[in-house]
Coordinates of C-alpha atoms and ligand atoms in Angstrom, one line a residue:
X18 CA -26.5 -5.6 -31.5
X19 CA -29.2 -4.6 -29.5
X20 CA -29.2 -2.5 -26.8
X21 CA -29.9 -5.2 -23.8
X22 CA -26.9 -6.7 -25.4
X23 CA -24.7 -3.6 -25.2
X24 CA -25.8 -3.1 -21.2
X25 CA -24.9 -7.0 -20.5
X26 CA -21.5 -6.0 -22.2
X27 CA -20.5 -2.8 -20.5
X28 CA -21.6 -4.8 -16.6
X29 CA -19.3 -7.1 -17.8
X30 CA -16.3 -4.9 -18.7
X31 CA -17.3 -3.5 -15.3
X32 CA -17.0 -6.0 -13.1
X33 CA -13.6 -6.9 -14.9
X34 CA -12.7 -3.6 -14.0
X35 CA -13.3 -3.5 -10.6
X36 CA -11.2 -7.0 -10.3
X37 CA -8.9 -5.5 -11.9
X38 CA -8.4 -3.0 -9.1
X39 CA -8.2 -5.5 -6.4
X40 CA -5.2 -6.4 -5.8
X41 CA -3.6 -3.0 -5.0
X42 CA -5.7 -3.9 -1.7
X43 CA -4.4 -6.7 -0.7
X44 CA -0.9 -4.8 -0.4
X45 CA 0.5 -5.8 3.1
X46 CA -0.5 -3.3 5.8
X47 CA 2.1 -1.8 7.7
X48 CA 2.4 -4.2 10.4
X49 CA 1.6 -3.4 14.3
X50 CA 4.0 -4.3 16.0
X51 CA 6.6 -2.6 18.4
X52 CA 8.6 -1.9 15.4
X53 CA 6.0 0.3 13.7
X54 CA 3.9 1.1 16.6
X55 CA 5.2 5.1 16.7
X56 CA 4.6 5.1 13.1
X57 CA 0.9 4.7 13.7
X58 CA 1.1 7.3 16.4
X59 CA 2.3 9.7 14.4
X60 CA -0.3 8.8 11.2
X61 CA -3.7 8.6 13.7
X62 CA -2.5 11.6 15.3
X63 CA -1.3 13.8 12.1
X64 CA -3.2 12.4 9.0
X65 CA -1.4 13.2 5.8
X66 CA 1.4 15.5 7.8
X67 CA 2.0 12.4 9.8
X68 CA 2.4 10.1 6.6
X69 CA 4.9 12.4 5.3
X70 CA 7.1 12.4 8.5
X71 CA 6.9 8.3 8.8
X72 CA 7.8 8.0 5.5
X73 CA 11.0 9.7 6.1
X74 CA 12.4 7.0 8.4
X75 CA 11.4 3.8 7.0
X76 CA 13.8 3.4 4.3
X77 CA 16.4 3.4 7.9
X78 CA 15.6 0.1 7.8
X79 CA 13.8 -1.0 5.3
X80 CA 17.0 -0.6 2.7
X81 CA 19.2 -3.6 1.2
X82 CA 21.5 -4.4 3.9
X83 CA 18.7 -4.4 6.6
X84 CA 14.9 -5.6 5.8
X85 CA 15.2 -5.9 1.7
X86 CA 12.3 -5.3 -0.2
X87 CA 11.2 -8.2 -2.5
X88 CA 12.9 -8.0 -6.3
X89 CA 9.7 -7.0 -7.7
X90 CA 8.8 -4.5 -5.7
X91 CA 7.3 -1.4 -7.5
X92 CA 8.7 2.4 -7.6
X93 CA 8.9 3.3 -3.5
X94 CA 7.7 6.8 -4.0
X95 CA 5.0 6.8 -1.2
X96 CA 5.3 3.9 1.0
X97 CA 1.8 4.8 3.2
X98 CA 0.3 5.2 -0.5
X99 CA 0.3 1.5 -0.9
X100 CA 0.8 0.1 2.9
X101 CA -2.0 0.8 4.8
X102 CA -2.5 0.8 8.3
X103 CA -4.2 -1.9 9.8
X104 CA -7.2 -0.9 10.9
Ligands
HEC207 C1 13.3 0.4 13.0 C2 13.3 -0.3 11.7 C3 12.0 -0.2 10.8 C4 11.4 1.0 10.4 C5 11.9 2.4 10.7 C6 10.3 0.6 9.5 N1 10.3 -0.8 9.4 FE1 8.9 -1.8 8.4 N2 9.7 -3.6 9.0 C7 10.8 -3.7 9.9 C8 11.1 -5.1 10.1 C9 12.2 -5.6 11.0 C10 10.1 -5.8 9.4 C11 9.9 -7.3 9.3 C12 9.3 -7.9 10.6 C13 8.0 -7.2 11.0 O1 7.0 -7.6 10.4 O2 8.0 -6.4 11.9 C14 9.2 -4.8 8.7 C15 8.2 -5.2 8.0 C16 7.4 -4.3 7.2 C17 6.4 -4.6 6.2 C18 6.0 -6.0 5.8 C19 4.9 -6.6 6.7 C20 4.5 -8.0 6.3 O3 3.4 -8.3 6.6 O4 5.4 -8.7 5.8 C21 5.9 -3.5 5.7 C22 4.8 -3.3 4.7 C23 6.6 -2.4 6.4 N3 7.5 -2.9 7.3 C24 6.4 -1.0 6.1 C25 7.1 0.0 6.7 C26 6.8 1.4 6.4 C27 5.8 1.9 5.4 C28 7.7 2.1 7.2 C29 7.7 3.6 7.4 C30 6.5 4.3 7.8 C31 8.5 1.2 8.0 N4 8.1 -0.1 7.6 C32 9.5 1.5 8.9 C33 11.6 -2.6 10.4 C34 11.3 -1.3 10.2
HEC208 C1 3.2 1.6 -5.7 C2 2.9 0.9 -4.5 C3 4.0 0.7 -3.4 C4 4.8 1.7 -2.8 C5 4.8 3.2 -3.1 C6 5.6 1.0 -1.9 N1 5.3 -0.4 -1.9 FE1 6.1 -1.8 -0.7 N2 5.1 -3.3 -1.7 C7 4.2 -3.0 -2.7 C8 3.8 -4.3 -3.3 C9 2.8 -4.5 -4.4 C10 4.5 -5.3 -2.6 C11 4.5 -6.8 -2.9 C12 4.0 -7.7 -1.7 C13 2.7 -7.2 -1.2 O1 1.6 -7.5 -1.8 O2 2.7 -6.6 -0.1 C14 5.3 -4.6 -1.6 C15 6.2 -5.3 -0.7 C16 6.8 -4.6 0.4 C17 7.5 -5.2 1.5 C18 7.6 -6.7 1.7 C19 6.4 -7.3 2.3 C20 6.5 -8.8 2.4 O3 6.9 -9.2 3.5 O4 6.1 -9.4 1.4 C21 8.0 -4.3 2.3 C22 8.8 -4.4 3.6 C23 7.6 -3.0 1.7 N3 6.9 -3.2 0.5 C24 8.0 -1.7 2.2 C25 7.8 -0.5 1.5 C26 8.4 0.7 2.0 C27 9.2 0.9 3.2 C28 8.0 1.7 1.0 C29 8.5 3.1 1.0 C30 9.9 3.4 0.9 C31 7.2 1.0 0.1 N4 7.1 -0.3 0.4 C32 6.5 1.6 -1.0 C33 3.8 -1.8 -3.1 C34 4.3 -0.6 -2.8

């Protein structure tokens, strides 16, 4: 192979790469709504402090009697790790 070949290769593997990464961003945001609105209060105000302290209330509701989560729904170690504010 030559080396023009090798270069075309590795942007290739690349950009699969980077699509591979994608959809970890289009993980619904924490909405804003009345519901959540302190949440984002304590977050703006607090940074990572803040994320700690919201995530200890959300599984109040957010549990399977109240708001489920979907079957699928991955390990729920950090919730603000993968739900984002909405900006
Ligand atoms: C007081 C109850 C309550 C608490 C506490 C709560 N939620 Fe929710 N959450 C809801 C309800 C009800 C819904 C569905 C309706 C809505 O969108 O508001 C919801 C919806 C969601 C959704 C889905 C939004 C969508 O677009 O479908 C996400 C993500 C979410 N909450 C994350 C969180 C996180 C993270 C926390 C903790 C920081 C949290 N919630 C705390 C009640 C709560
Ligand atoms: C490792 C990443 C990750 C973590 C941590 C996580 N979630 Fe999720 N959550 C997801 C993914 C992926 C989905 C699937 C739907 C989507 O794309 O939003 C989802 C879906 C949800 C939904 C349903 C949204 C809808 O209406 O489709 C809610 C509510 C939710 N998560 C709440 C939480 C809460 C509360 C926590 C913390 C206890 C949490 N999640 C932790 C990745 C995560």
């Amino acid at each position: 192979m030559k080396k023009r070949d090798v270069l075309v290769l590795l942007g290739g593997v690349i950009i699969l790469f980077i699509l591979w990464m994608a959809p970890a961003e289009t993980t619904k945001h924490i909405p804003q709504d009345e519901t959540h609105q302190k949440f984002y209060s304590m977050i703006q105000k607090d940074g990572s402090a803040g994320k700690k302290a919201a995530e200890k209330f959300c599984q109040n509701c957010h549990n399977k009697d109240q708001v489920p989560f979907p079957a699928e729904h991955p390990p729920k170690f950090r919730c603000t790790f993968c739900h984002k504010l909405d900006k």
